[in-house]
PDB file of C-alpha atoms in Angstrom:
ATOM      1  CA  ALA A 150      39.161 187.463 -29.802  1.00 73.00           C
ATOM      2  CA  GLN A 151      42.034 188.789 -31.825  1.00 79.00           C
ATOM      3  CA  SER A 152      42.148 189.124 -35.576  1.00 89.00           C
ATOM      4  CA  VAL A 153      44.448 190.378 -38.277  1.00 93.00           C
ATOM      5  CA  ALA A 154      43.284 191.716 -41.607  1.00 95.00           C
ATOM      6  CA  GLN A 155      45.187 192.291 -44.802  1.00 96.00           C
ATOM      7  CA  PRO A 156      42.709 194.118 -46.993  1.00 95.00           C
ATOM      8  CA  GLU A 157      44.533 193.586 -50.278  1.00 96.00           C
ATOM      9  CA  ASP A 158      44.858 190.150 -51.819  1.00 95.00           C
ATOM     10  CA  GLN A 159      47.457 191.421 -54.246  1.00 96.00           C
ATOM     11  CA  VAL A 160      49.617 194.485 -54.678  1.00 98.00           C
ATOM     12  CA  ASN A 161      51.277 195.323 -57.958  1.00 98.00           C
ATOM     13  CA  VAL A 162      54.146 197.772 -58.088  1.00 98.00           C
ATOM     14  CA  ALA A 163      56.819 198.714 -60.560  1.00 98.00           C
ATOM     15  CA  GLU A 164      60.425 198.020 -59.660  1.00 98.00           C
ATOM     16  CA  GLY A 165      61.979 201.017 -57.970  1.00 97.00           C
ATOM     17  CA  ASN A 166      58.683 202.350 -56.699  1.00 98.00           C
ATOM     18  CA  PRO A 167      57.644 202.387 -53.045  1.00 98.00           C
ATOM     19  CA  LEU A 168      55.901 199.294 -51.765  1.00 98.00           C
ATOM     20  CA  THR A 169      53.249 199.262 -49.050  1.00 98.00           C
ATOM     21  CA  VAL A 170      51.446 196.204 -47.743  1.00 98.00           C
ATOM     22  CA  LYS A 171      48.590 196.990 -45.407  1.00 98.00           C
ATOM     23  CA  CYS A 172      47.706 195.298 -42.145  1.00 97.00           C
ATOM     24  CA  THR A 173      45.166 196.128 -39.457  1.00 96.00           C
ATOM     25  CA  TYR A 174      44.688 194.299 -36.218  1.00 94.00           C
ATOM     26  CA  SER A 175      42.195 193.808 -33.454  1.00 91.00           C
ATOM     27  CA  VAL A 176      43.913 192.724 -30.260  1.00 83.00           C
ATOM     28  CA  SER A 177      42.871 193.194 -26.690  1.00 79.00           C
ATOM     29  CA  GLY A 178      45.640 194.670 -24.620  1.00 79.00           C
ATOM     30  CA  ASN A 179      49.079 195.437 -25.998  1.00 80.00           C
ATOM     31  CA  PRO A 180      49.600 194.159 -29.525  1.00 83.00           C
ATOM     32  CA  TYR A 181      52.697 192.258 -30.532  1.00 89.00           C
ATOM     33  CA  LEU A 182      52.918 192.316 -34.311  1.00 93.00           C
ATOM     34  CA  PHE A 183      55.018 190.517 -36.876  1.00 94.00           C
ATOM     35  CA  TRP A 184      55.638 190.456 -40.620  1.00 97.00           C
ATOM     36  CA  TYR A 185      56.727 187.375 -42.512  1.00 96.00           C
ATOM     37  CA  VAL A 186      57.402 186.711 -46.179  1.00 96.00           C
ATOM     38  CA  GLN A 187      56.839 183.425 -47.994  1.00 93.00           C
ATOM     39  CA  TYR A 188      58.384 182.449 -51.294  1.00 90.00           C
ATOM     40  CA  PRO A 189      56.780 179.678 -53.393  1.00 84.00           C
ATOM     41  CA  ASN A 190      56.874 176.257 -51.753  1.00 79.00           C
ATOM     42  CA  ARG A 191      58.870 177.603 -48.850  1.00 82.00           C
ATOM     43  CA  GLY A 192      58.257 178.325 -45.208  1.00 84.00           C
ATOM     44  CA  LEU A 193      57.903 181.799 -43.796  1.00 90.00           C
ATOM     45  CA  GLN A 194      60.851 184.104 -43.300  1.00 93.00           C
ATOM     46  CA  PHE A 195      60.790 186.589 -40.443  1.00 92.00           C
ATOM     47  CA  LEU A 196      61.040 190.231 -41.522  1.00 95.00           C
ATOM     48  CA  LEU A 197      60.410 192.298 -38.411  1.00 95.00           C
ATOM     49  CA  LYS A 198      58.349 192.660 -35.271  1.00 93.00           C
ATOM     50  CA  TYR A 199      56.900 195.340 -33.036  1.00 93.00           C
ATOM     51  CA  ILE A 200      56.873 194.724 -29.322  1.00 88.00           C
ATOM     52  CA  THR A 201      57.198 198.150 -27.768  1.00 85.00           C
ATOM     53  CA  GLY A 202      59.073 201.413 -28.212  1.00 86.00           C
ATOM     54  CA  ASP A 203      59.636 203.260 -31.475  1.00 90.00           C
ATOM     55  CA  ASN A 204      56.656 203.061 -33.787  1.00 92.00           C
ATOM     56  CA  LEU A 205      58.893 202.654 -36.826  1.00 96.00           C
ATOM     57  CA  VAL A 206      60.445 199.226 -36.912  1.00 96.00           C
ATOM     58  CA  LYS A 207      63.249 198.364 -39.311  1.00 96.00           C
ATOM     59  CA  GLY A 208      63.690 194.827 -40.494  1.00 94.00           C
ATOM     60  CA  SER A 209      65.401 192.597 -42.998  1.00 91.00           C
ATOM     61  CA  TYR A 210      65.955 193.268 -46.714  1.00 93.00           C
ATOM     62  CA  GLY A 211      65.231 196.996 -46.404  1.00 95.00           C
ATOM     63  CA  PHE A 212      61.709 196.562 -45.090  1.00 97.00           C
ATOM     64  CA  GLU A 213      60.205 198.629 -42.319  1.00 97.00           C
ATOM     65  CA  ALA A 214      56.812 198.847 -40.686  1.00 98.00           C
ATOM     66  CA  GLU A 215      54.984 201.584 -38.883  1.00 96.00           C
ATOM     67  CA  PHE A 216      52.877 200.835 -35.855  1.00 95.00           C
ATOM     68  CA  ASN A 217      49.898 203.163 -35.554  1.00 95.00           C
ATOM     69  CA  LYS A 218      47.904 202.571 -32.422  1.00 92.00           C
ATOM     70  CA  SER A 219      45.098 205.009 -33.186  1.00 93.00           C
ATOM     71  CA  GLN A 220      44.471 203.388 -36.553  1.00 94.00           C
ATOM     72  CA  THR A 221      45.280 199.864 -35.292  1.00 94.00           C
ATOM     73  CA  SER A 222      47.549 199.391 -38.263  1.00 96.00           C
ATOM     74  CA  PHE A 223      50.968 197.922 -38.903  1.00 97.00           C
ATOM     75  CA  HIS A 224      51.716 198.556 -42.568  1.00 98.00           C
ATOM     76  CA  LEU A 225      54.834 197.119 -44.159  1.00 98.00           C
ATOM     77  CA  LYS A 226      56.864 199.409 -46.373  1.00 98.00           C
ATOM     78  CA  LYS A 227      59.872 199.424 -48.601  1.00 98.00           C
ATOM     79  CA  PRO A 228      61.098 202.636 -50.257  1.00 97.00           C
ATOM     80  CA  SER A 229      62.229 200.999 -53.490  1.00 97.00           C
ATOM     81  CA  ALA A 230      60.834 197.605 -54.477  1.00 97.00           C
ATOM     82  CA  LEU A 231      62.856 194.917 -56.234  1.00 97.00           C
ATOM     83  CA  VAL A 232      61.597 192.190 -58.539  1.00 96.00           C
ATOM     84  CA  SER A 233      62.924 189.713 -55.983  1.00 95.00           C
ATOM     85  CA  ASP A 234      60.482 191.126 -53.422  1.00 96.00           C
ATOM     86  CA  SER A 235      57.676 189.384 -55.295  1.00 96.00           C
ATOM     87  CA  ALA A 236      56.262 186.950 -52.758  1.00 96.00           C
ATOM     88  CA  LEU A 237      53.432 186.351 -50.302  1.00 95.00           C
ATOM     89  CA  TYR A 238      53.479 188.543 -47.221  1.00 97.00           C
ATOM     90  CA  PHE A 239      51.805 187.744 -43.926  1.00 96.00           C
ATOM     91  CA  CYS A 240      51.050 190.009 -41.023  1.00 96.00           C
ATOM     92  CA  ALA A 241      50.577 188.309 -37.663  1.00 94.00           C
ATOM     93  CA  ALA A 242      49.734 189.148 -34.083  1.00 91.00           C
ATOM     94  CA  VAL A 243      50.306 187.267 -30.893  1.00 85.00           C
ATOM     95  CA  LYS A 244      47.945 187.451 -28.001  1.00 71.00           C
ATOM     96  CA  ALA A 245      49.485 188.687 -24.841  1.00 61.00           C
ATOM     97  CA  ALA A 246      49.702 185.940 -22.261  1.00 57.00           C
ATOM     98  CA  GLY A 247      49.252 183.415 -25.019  1.00 59.00           C
ATOM     99  CA  ASN A 248      51.487 181.566 -27.405  1.00 66.00           C
ATOM    100  CA  LYS A 249      49.639 181.646 -30.657  1.00 80.00           C
ATOM    101  CA  LEU A 250      50.261 183.706 -33.717  1.00 87.00           C
ATOM    102  CA  THR A 251      47.150 184.822 -35.559  1.00 89.00           C
ATOM    103  CA  PHE A 252      47.848 185.398 -39.226  1.00 92.00           C
ATOM    104  CA  GLY A 253      46.227 187.677 -41.729  1.00 93.00           C
ATOM    105  CA  GLY A 254      45.097 186.187 -44.992  1.00 92.00           C
ATOM    106  CA  GLY A 255      48.249 187.183 -46.814  1.00 94.00           C
ATOM    107  CA  THR A 256      48.988 189.670 -49.573  1.00 96.00           C
ATOM    108  CA  ARG A 257      50.673 188.659 -52.767  1.00 96.00           C
ATOM    109  CA  VAL A 258      53.156 191.233 -53.996  1.00 97.00           C
ATOM    110  CA  LEU A 259      54.125 191.368 -57.626  1.00 97.00           C
ATOM    111  CA  VAL A 260      56.958 193.676 -58.564  1.00 97.00           C
ATOM    112  CA  LYS A 261      57.215 194.226 -62.285  1.00 97.00           C
ATOM    113  CA  PRO A 262      60.500 195.151 -63.955  1.00 95.00           C
TER     114      PRO A 262
ATOM    115  CA  GLY B 237      68.832 184.463 -37.723  1.00 66.00           C
ATOM    116  CA  ALA B 238      67.715 181.204 -36.238  1.00 82.00           C
ATOM    117  CA  VAL B 239      67.345 178.267 -38.599  1.00 88.00           C
ATOM    118  CA  VAL B 240      64.622 175.647 -38.564  1.00 93.00           C
ATOM    119  CA  SER B 241      64.759 172.619 -40.823  1.00 94.00           C
ATOM    120  CA  GLN B 242      62.102 170.147 -41.857  1.00 96.00           C
ATOM    121  CA  HIS B 243      62.441 166.683 -43.285  1.00 96.00           C
ATOM    122  CA  PRO B 244      61.301 165.518 -45.708  1.00 96.00           C
ATOM    123  CA  SER B 245      60.611 168.494 -47.931  1.00 95.00           C
ATOM    124  CA  TRP B 246      58.054 166.486 -49.848  1.00 95.00           C
ATOM    125  CA  VAL B 247      56.506 163.069 -49.530  1.00 97.00           C
ATOM    126  CA  ILE B 248      54.048 161.005 -51.515  1.00 97.00           C
ATOM    127  CA  CYS B 249      52.330 158.116 -49.793  1.00 96.00           C
ATOM    128  CA  LYS B 250      49.485 155.698 -50.295  1.00 96.00           C
ATOM    129  CA  SER B 251      46.194 156.111 -48.539  1.00 97.00           C
ATOM    130  CA  GLY B 252      46.176 154.342 -45.187  1.00 96.00           C
ATOM    131  CA  THR B 253      49.871 154.666 -44.479  1.00 97.00           C
ATOM    132  CA  SER B 254      51.508 156.858 -41.846  1.00 97.00           C
ATOM    133  CA  VAL B 255      53.980 159.629 -42.509  1.00 97.00           C
ATOM    134  CA  LYS B 256      56.400 161.247 -40.067  1.00 97.00           C
ATOM    135  CA  ILE B 257      57.658 164.791 -40.516  1.00 97.00           C
ATOM    136  CA  GLU B 258      60.600 166.086 -38.508  1.00 97.00           C
ATOM    137  CA  CYS B 259      61.173 169.665 -37.411  1.00 96.00           C
ATOM    138  CA  ARG B 260      64.556 170.686 -36.015  1.00 95.00           C
ATOM    139  CA  SER B 261      65.894 173.918 -34.616  1.00 92.00           C
ATOM    140  CA  LEU B 262      69.480 173.907 -35.833  1.00 91.00           C
ATOM    141  CA  ASP B 263      71.208 176.624 -33.855  1.00 86.00           C
ATOM    142  CA  PHE B 264      68.978 177.254 -30.883  1.00 87.00           C
ATOM    143  CA  GLN B 265      66.944 175.388 -28.342  1.00 87.00           C
ATOM    144  CA  ALA B 266      63.211 175.574 -28.690  1.00 86.00           C
ATOM    145  CA  THR B 267      61.040 174.759 -25.729  1.00 82.00           C
ATOM    146  CA  THR B 268      58.006 175.445 -27.861  1.00 88.00           C
ATOM    147  CA  MET B 269      57.350 174.436 -31.437  1.00 92.00           C
ATOM    148  CA  PHE B 270      54.242 174.892 -33.515  1.00 93.00           C
ATOM    149  CA  TRP B 271      52.721 172.931 -36.367  1.00 96.00           C
ATOM    150  CA  TYR B 272      50.724 174.629 -39.091  1.00 95.00           C
ATOM    151  CA  ARG B 273      48.866 173.520 -42.146  1.00 95.00           C
ATOM    152  CA  GLN B 274      48.556 175.649 -45.248  1.00 91.00           C
ATOM    153  CA  PHE B 275      46.166 175.075 -48.113  1.00 85.00           C
ATOM    154  CA  PRO B 276      46.894 176.490 -51.572  1.00 81.00           C
ATOM    155  CA  LYS B 277      46.687 180.258 -51.685  1.00 77.00           C
ATOM    156  CA  GLN B 278      45.540 180.393 -48.089  1.00 82.00           C
ATOM    157  CA  SER B 279      46.944 181.503 -44.794  1.00 87.00           C
ATOM    158  CA  LEU B 280      48.430 179.254 -42.150  1.00 89.00           C
ATOM    159  CA  MET B 281      46.204 177.311 -39.810  1.00 91.00           C
ATOM    160  CA  LEU B 282      47.675 176.440 -36.441  1.00 92.00           C
ATOM    161  CA  MET B 283      47.242 172.751 -35.715  1.00 95.00           C
ATOM    162  CA  ALA B 284      49.002 172.346 -32.406  1.00 94.00           C
ATOM    163  CA  THR B 285      51.513 173.739 -29.969  1.00 91.00           C
ATOM    164  CA  SER B 286      54.285 171.386 -28.953  1.00 89.00           C
ATOM    165  CA  ASN B 287      56.140 171.817 -25.683  1.00 85.00           C
ATOM    166  CA  GLU B 288      59.275 169.852 -24.934  1.00 83.00           C
ATOM    167  CA  GLY B 289      58.652 167.033 -22.529  1.00 82.00           C
ATOM    168  CA  SER B 290      54.894 167.416 -22.364  1.00 84.00           C
ATOM    169  CA  LYS B 291      51.827 166.653 -24.413  1.00 87.00           C
ATOM    170  CA  ALA B 292      50.969 168.840 -27.328  1.00 91.00           C
ATOM    171  CA  THR B 293      48.057 171.234 -27.201  1.00 92.00           C
ATOM    172  CA  TYR B 294      45.793 170.802 -30.197  1.00 95.00           C
ATOM    173  CA  GLU B 295      43.579 173.430 -31.745  1.00 93.00           C
ATOM    174  CA  GLN B 296      39.888 172.891 -31.907  1.00 92.00           C
ATOM    175  CA  GLY B 297      38.917 170.583 -34.724  1.00 93.00           C
ATOM    176  CA  VAL B 298      42.338 168.956 -35.070  1.00 95.00           C
ATOM    177  CA  GLU B 299      42.256 165.225 -34.391  1.00 94.00           C
ATOM    178  CA  LYS B 300      45.002 164.412 -31.919  1.00 93.00           C
ATOM    179  CA  ASP B 301      44.878 160.714 -32.723  1.00 94.00           C
ATOM    180  CA  LYS B 302      45.391 161.417 -36.373  1.00 96.00           C
ATOM    181  CA  PHE B 303      48.110 164.029 -36.045  1.00 97.00           C
ATOM    182  CA  LEU B 304      50.523 162.705 -33.442  1.00 96.00           C
ATOM    183  CA  ILE B 305      53.047 165.203 -32.160  1.00 94.00           C
ATOM    184  CA  ASN B 306      56.132 164.370 -30.152  1.00 91.00           C
ATOM    185  CA  HIS B 307      58.607 166.921 -28.798  1.00 88.00           C
ATOM    186  CA  ALA B 308      61.232 164.708 -27.264  1.00 82.00           C
ATOM    187  CA  SER B 309      64.104 167.172 -27.144  1.00 88.00           C
ATOM    188  CA  LEU B 310      64.752 170.908 -27.225  1.00 88.00           C
ATOM    189  CA  THR B 311      65.676 170.729 -30.891  1.00 91.00           C
ATOM    190  CA  LEU B 312      63.298 168.177 -32.363  1.00 93.00           C
ATOM    191  CA  SER B 313      59.554 167.879 -32.795  1.00 94.00           C
ATOM    192  CA  THR B 314      57.836 165.331 -35.000  1.00 95.00           C
ATOM    193  CA  LEU B 315      54.406 165.249 -36.599  1.00 97.00           C
ATOM    194  CA  THR B 316      53.057 161.872 -37.633  1.00 97.00           C
ATOM    195  CA  VAL B 317      50.040 161.773 -39.895  1.00 97.00           C
ATOM    196  CA  THR B 318      48.463 158.416 -39.157  1.00 97.00           C
ATOM    197  CA  SER B 319      46.350 156.496 -41.642  1.00 96.00           C
ATOM    198  CA  ALA B 320      46.686 159.295 -44.143  1.00 96.00           C
ATOM    199  CA  HIS B 321      43.926 159.995 -46.625  1.00 96.00           C
ATOM    200  CA  PRO B 322      43.832 162.235 -49.696  1.00 96.00           C
ATOM    201  CA  GLU B 323      42.165 165.028 -47.719  1.00 95.00           C
ATOM    202  CA  ASP B 324      45.302 165.176 -45.550  1.00 96.00           C
ATOM    203  CA  SER B 325      47.307 166.294 -48.556  1.00 95.00           C
ATOM    204  CA  SER B 326      48.632 169.715 -47.711  1.00 94.00           C
ATOM    205  CA  PHE B 327      51.676 171.826 -46.965  1.00 94.00           C
ATOM    206  CA  TYR B 328      52.763 171.349 -43.363  1.00 96.00           C
ATOM    207  CA  ILE B 329      54.985 173.957 -41.755  1.00 95.00           C
ATOM    208  CA  CYS B 330      56.586 173.935 -38.342  1.00 95.00           C
ATOM    209  CA  SER B 331      57.963 176.826 -36.366  1.00 93.00           C
ATOM    210  CA  ALA B 332      60.121 177.152 -33.290  1.00 92.00           C
ATOM    211  CA  ARG B 333      60.244 179.973 -30.800  1.00 85.00           C
ATOM    212  CA  ASP B 334      63.696 181.231 -30.063  1.00 73.00           C
ATOM    213  CA  GLY B 335      63.478 182.452 -26.518  1.00 69.00           C
ATOM    214  CA  VAL B 336      61.951 182.052 -23.120  1.00 63.00           C
ATOM    215  CA  ALA B 337      60.217 185.402 -22.865  1.00 61.00           C
ATOM    216  CA  GLY B 338      57.089 183.874 -24.270  1.00 62.00           C
ATOM    217  CA  TYR B 339      54.741 185.517 -26.679  1.00 61.00           C
ATOM    218  CA  THR B 340      57.118 188.309 -27.687  1.00 66.00           C
ATOM    219  CA  ASP B 341      59.723 185.889 -28.917  1.00 78.00           C
ATOM    220  CA  THR B 342      60.051 185.386 -32.637  1.00 85.00           C
ATOM    221  CA  GLN B 343      58.790 182.234 -34.278  1.00 88.00           C
ATOM    222  CA  TYR B 344      61.126 180.937 -36.948  1.00 90.00           C
ATOM    223  CA  PHE B 345      59.620 178.732 -39.591  1.00 92.00           C
ATOM    224  CA  GLY B 346      60.822 175.634 -41.323  1.00 94.00           C
ATOM    225  CA  PRO B 347      60.739 175.356 -45.127  1.00 93.00           C
ATOM    226  CA  GLY B 348      57.637 173.196 -45.079  1.00 93.00           C
ATOM    227  CA  THR B 349      56.746 169.665 -46.114  1.00 95.00           C
ATOM    228  CA  ARG B 350      54.397 168.980 -48.964  1.00 95.00           C
ATOM    229  CA  LEU B 351      52.404 165.835 -48.339  1.00 96.00           C
ATOM    230  CA  THR B 352      50.511 164.156 -51.158  1.00 96.00           C
ATOM    231  CA  VAL B 353      48.346 161.188 -50.302  1.00 96.00           C
ATOM    232  CA  LEU B 354      47.286 159.051 -53.244  1.00 96.00           C
TER     233      LEU B 354
END
């Protein structure tokens, strides 16, 4: 069975500081990993995905994520956080040969001015 | 990126009535759409996978007779909550997959529909 864990319920960071949102996964076979962001009362917006290739994936709004196979992690990063980055972030994995996304529990990011 | 819309964005209904939620892929064709349910401050729970022209595949514990899913075209899937009760109140989100490669394709999500059953 596959699972995705986001160990932090909330991350607080000052505007302008680096932002990291952690994600670890447990997937049999090759992992296909995604990050989404959700603003209040809205659906999820796609940020980036890792399928294969370069371990550093660049996505929307200045976000990037680093795939680390040995640590089974896919942490989301942004060099300089903005107040508008405050939202709920979800890491997700899809099972190879399957259709379904498995989501982590979500991490709420609060960027303070 | 690909855009997915949902209608209505919110709905309030009386207990015992049925509610239909539409999910449309606006600028791409989606052979597969997904329906999720999200409780406050919780992650998304997959309810069912909807394939165009065939019956939906429901997750374990989801009542197929209560949550009717129809995927009649490549751009439209509908979720009907039949005989709704207060415990069905939730935020329902659909997603559509943008390609034919399968599990590596990106799912794009609609804005969600908040259902309140009185």
